[in-house]
PDB file of C-alpha atoms in Angstrom:
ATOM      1  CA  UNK A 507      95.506 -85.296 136.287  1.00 66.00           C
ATOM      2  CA  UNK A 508      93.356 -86.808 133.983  1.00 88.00           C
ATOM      3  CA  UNK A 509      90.133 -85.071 132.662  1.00 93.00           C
ATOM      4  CA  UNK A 510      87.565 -87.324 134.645  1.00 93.00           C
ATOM      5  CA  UNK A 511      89.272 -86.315 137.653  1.00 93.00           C
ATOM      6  CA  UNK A 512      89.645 -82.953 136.825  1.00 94.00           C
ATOM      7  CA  UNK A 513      85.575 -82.563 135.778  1.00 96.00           C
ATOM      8  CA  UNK A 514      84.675 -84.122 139.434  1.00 96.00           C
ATOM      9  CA  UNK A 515      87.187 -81.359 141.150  1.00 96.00           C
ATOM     10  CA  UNK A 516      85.830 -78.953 139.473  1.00 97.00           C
ATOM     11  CA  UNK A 517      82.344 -79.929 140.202  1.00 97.00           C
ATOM     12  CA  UNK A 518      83.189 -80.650 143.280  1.00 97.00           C
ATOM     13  CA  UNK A 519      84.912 -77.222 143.963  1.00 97.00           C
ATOM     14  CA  UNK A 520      81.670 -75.468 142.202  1.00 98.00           C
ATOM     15  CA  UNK A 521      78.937 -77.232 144.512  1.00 98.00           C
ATOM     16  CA  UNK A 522      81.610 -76.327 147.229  1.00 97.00           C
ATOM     17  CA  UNK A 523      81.470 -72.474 146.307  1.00 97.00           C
ATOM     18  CA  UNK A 524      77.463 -72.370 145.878  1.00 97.00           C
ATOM     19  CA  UNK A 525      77.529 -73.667 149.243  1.00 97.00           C
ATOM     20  CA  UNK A 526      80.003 -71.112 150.666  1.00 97.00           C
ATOM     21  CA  UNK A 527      77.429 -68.387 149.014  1.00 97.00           C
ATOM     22  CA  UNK A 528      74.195 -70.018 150.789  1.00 97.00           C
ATOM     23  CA  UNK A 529      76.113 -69.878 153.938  1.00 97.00           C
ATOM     24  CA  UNK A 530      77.007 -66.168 153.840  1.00 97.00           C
ATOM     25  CA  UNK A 531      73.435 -65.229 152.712  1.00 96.00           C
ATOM     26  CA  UNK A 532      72.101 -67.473 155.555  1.00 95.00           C
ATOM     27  CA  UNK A 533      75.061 -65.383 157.905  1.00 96.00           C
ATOM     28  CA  UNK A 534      73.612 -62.135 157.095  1.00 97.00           C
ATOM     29  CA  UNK A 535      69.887 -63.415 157.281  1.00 96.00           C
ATOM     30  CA  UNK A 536      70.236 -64.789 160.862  1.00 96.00           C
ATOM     31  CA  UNK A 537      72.333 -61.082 161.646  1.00 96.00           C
ATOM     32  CA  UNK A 538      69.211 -58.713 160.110  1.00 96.00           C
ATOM     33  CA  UNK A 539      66.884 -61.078 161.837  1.00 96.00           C
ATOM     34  CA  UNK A 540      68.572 -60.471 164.995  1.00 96.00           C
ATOM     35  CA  UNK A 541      68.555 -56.920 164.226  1.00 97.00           C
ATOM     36  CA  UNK A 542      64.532 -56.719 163.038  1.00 96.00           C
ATOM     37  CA  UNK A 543      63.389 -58.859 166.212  1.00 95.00           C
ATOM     38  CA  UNK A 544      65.156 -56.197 168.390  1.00 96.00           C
ATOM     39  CA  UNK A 545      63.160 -53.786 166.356  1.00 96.00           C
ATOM     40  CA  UNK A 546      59.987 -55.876 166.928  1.00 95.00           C
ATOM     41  CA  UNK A 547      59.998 -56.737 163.062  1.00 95.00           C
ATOM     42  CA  UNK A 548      61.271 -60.760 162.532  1.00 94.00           C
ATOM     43  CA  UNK A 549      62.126 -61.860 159.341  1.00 93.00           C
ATOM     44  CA  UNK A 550      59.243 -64.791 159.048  1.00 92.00           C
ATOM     45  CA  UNK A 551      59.422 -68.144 158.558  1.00 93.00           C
ATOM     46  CA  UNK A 552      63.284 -67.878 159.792  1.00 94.00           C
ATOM     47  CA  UNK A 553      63.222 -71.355 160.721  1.00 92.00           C
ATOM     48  CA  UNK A 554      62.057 -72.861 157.395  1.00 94.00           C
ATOM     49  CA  UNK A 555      64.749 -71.091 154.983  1.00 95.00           C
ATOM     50  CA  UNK A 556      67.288 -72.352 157.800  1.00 95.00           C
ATOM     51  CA  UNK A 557      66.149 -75.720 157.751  1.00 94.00           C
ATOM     52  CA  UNK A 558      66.210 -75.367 153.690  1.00 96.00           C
ATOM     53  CA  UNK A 559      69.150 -73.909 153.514  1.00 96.00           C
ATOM     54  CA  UNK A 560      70.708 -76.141 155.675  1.00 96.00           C
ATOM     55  CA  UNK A 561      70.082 -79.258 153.850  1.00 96.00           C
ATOM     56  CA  UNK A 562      71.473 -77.594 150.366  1.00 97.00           C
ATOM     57  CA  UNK A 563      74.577 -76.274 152.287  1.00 97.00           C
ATOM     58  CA  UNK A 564      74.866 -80.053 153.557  1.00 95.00           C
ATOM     59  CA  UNK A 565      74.449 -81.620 150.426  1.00 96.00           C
ATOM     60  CA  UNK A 566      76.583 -79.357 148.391  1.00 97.00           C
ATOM     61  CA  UNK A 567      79.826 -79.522 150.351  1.00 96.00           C
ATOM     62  CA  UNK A 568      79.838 -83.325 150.547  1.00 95.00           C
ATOM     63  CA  UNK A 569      81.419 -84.406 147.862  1.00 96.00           C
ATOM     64  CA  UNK A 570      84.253 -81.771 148.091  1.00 96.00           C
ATOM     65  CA  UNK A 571      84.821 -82.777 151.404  1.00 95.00           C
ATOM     66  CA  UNK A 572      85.347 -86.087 150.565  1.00 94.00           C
ATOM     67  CA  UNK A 573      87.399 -85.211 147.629  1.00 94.00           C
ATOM     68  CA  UNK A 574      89.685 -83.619 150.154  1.00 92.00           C
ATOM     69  CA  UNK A 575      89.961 -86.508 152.981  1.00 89.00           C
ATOM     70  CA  UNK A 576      88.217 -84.538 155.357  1.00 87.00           C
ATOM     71  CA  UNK A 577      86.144 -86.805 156.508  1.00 81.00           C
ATOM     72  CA  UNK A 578      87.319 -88.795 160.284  1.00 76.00           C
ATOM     73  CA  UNK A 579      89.363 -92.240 159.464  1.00 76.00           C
ATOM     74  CA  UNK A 580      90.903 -94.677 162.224  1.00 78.00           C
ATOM     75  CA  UNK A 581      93.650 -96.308 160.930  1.00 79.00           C
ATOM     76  CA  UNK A 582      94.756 -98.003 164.301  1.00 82.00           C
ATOM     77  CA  UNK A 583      94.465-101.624 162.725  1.00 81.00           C
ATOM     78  CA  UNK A 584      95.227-100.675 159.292  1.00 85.00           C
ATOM     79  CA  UNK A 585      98.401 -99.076 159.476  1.00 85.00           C
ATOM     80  CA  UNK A 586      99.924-102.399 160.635  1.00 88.00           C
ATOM     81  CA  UNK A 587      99.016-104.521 157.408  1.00 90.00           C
ATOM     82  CA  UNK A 588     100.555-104.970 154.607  1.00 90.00           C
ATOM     83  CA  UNK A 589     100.360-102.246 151.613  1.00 87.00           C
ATOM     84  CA  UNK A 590      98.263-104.470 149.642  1.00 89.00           C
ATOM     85  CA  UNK A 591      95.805-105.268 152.062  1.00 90.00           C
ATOM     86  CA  UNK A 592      95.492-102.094 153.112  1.00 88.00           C
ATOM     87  CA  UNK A 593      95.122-101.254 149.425  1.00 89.00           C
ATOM     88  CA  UNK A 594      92.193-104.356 148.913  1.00 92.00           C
ATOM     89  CA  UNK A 595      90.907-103.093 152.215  1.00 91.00           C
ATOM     90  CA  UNK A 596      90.315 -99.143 150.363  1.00 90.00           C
ATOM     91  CA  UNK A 597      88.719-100.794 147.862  1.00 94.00           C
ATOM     92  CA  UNK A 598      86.423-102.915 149.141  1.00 95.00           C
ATOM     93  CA  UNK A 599      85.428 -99.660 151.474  1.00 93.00           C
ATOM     94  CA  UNK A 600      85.260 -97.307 148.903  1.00 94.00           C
ATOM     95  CA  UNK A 601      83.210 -99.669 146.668  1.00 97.00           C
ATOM     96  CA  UNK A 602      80.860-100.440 149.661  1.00 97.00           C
ATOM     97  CA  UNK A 603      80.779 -96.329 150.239  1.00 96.00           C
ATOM     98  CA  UNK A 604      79.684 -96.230 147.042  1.00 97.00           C
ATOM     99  CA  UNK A 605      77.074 -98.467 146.786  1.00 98.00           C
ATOM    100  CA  UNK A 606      75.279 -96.999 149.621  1.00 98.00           C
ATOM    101  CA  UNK A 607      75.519 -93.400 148.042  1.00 97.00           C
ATOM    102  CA  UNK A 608      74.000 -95.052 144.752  1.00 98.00           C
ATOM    103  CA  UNK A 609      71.563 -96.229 146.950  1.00 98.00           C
ATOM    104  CA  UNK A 610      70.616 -92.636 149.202  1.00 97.00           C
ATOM    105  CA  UNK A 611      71.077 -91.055 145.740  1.00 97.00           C
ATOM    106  CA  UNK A 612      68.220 -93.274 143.976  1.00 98.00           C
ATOM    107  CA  UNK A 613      66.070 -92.960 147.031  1.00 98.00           C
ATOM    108  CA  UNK A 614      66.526 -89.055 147.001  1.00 97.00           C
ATOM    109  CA  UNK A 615      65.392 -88.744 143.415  1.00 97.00           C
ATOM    110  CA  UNK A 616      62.548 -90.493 144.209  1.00 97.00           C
ATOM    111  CA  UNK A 617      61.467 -88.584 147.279  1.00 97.00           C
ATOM    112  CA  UNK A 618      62.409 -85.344 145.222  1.00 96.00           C
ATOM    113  CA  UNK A 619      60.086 -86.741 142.608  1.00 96.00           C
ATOM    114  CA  UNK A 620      57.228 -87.226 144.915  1.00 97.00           C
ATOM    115  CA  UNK A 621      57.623 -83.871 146.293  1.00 96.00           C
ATOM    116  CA  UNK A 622      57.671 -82.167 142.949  1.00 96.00           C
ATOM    117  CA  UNK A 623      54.358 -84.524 142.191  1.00 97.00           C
ATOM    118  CA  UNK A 624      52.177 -83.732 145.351  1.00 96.00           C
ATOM    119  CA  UNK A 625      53.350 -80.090 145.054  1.00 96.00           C
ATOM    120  CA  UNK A 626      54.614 -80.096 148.666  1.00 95.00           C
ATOM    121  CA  UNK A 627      55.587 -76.981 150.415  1.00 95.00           C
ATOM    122  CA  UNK A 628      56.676 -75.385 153.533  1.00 93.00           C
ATOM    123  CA  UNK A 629      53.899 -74.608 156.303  1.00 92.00           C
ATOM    124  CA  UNK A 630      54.359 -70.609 156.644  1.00 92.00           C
ATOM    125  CA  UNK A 631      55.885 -69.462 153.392  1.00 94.00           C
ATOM    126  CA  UNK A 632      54.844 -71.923 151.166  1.00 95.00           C
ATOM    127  CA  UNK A 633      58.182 -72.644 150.025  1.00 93.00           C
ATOM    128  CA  UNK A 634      58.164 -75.714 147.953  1.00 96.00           C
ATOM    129  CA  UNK A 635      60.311 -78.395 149.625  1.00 94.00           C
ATOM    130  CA  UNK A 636      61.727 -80.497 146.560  1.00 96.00           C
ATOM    131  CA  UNK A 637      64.818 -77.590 145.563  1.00 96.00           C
ATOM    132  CA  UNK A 638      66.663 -78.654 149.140  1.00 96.00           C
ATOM    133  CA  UNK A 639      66.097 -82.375 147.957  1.00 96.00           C
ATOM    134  CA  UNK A 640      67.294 -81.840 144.430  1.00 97.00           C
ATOM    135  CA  UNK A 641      70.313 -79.983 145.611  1.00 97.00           C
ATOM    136  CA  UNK A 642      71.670 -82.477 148.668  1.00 97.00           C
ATOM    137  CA  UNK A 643      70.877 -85.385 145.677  1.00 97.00           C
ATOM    138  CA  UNK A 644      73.284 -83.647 143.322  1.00 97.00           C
ATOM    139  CA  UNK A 645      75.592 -83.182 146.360  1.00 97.00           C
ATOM    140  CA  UNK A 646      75.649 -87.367 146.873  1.00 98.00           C
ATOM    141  CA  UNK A 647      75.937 -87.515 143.087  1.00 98.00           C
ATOM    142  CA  UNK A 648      78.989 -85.953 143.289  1.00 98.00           C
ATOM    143  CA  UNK A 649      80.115 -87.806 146.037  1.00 97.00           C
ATOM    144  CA  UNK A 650      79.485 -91.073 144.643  1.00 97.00           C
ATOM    145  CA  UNK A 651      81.580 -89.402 141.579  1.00 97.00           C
ATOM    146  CA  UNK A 652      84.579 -88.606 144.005  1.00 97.00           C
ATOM    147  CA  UNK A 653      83.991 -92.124 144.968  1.00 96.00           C
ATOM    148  CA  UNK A 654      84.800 -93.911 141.850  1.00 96.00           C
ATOM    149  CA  UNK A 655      87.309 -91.711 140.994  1.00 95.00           C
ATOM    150  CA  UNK A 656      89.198 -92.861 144.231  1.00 94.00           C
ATOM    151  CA  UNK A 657      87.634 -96.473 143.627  1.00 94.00           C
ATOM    152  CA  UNK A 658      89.745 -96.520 140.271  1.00 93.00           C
ATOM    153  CA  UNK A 659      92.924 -94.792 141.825  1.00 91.00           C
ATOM    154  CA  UNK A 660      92.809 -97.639 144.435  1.00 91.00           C
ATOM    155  CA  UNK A 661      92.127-100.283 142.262  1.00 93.00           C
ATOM    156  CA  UNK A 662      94.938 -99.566 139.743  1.00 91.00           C
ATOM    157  CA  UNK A 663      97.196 -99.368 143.094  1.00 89.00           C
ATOM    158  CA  UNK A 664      95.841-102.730 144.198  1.00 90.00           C
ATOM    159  CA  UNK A 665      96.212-104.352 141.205  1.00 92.00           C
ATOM    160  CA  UNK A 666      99.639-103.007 139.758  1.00 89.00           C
ATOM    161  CA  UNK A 667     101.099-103.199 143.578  1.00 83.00           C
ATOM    162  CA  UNK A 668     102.248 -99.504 143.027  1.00 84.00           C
ATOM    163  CA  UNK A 669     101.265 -97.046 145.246  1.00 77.00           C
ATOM    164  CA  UNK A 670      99.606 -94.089 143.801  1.00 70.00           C
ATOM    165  CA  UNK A 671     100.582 -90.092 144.359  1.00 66.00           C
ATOM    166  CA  UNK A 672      97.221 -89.217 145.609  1.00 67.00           C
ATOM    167  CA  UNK A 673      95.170 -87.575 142.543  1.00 62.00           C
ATOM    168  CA  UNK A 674      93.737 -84.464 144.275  1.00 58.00           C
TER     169      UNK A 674
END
């Protein structure tokens, strides 16, 4: 495994654990607020650190994810073709995947950017907004590093005509 691949698995892995941590706090949250409502006593503004933590969970386990196939693929007409087109097909896919993450990732920044400008925050707790931003940006970052990692892999496959041992 080479280093490159190794940084972006570990990265990917780390982003992967933060979000496993946000997930348990948010577990226990929703359980006390269940538990403090009964007692006439809600935990408030529920809804915003849900919809706040929601995004950074989201954005966080993305690229690991990805990194392990999880994601849904059809391979119906694929399968059927040739090694090397299949192997073109990956990567004109994954280069195409790519350049739309680029794309989400650039337009994040800048929406993050605004936020952090106008000092926007959330309506009951004043919460600002741009942290959930920043973190599902560096979650797409690290997809779009997964990406080209795989974009590589694929095009040194294509290219050589050897089929790679996957690298994760």
């Amino acid at each position: 495994m080479s280093l490159v691949t190794r940084l972006v698995r570990a990265a990917t892995l780390g982003a992967a654990g933060v979000s496993g941590v946000l997930l348990s706090a948010v577990m226990l949250m929703l359980v006390a607020n269940v538990v403090l409502r009964l007692l006439g006593m809600p935990i408030l503004g529920m809804y915003e650190i849900m919809a706040s933590a929601s995004v950074m969970m989201l954005g966080l386990s993305l690229a690991d994810a990805q990194r392990q196939k999880q994601n849904v693929a059809i391979d119906l007409v694929t399968a059927r073709l040739p090694k090397r087109v299949q192997n073109a097909i990956a990567v004109f896919t994954t280069l195409l995947s790519g350049i739309v993450f680029a794309v989400i990732a650039i337009a994040l920044m800048r929406y993050a950017g605004f936020q952090i400008d106008t000092g926007t925050t959330s309506e009951l707790l004043r919460l600002p907004t741009w942290p959930a931003l920043v973190a599902l940006t560096v979650g797409i970052i690290l997809v779009l590093c997964v990406l080209l990692v795989d974009l590589a892999r694929q095009s040194e496959s294509l290219i050589t005509g050897v089929q790679k041992k996957e690298i994760w």
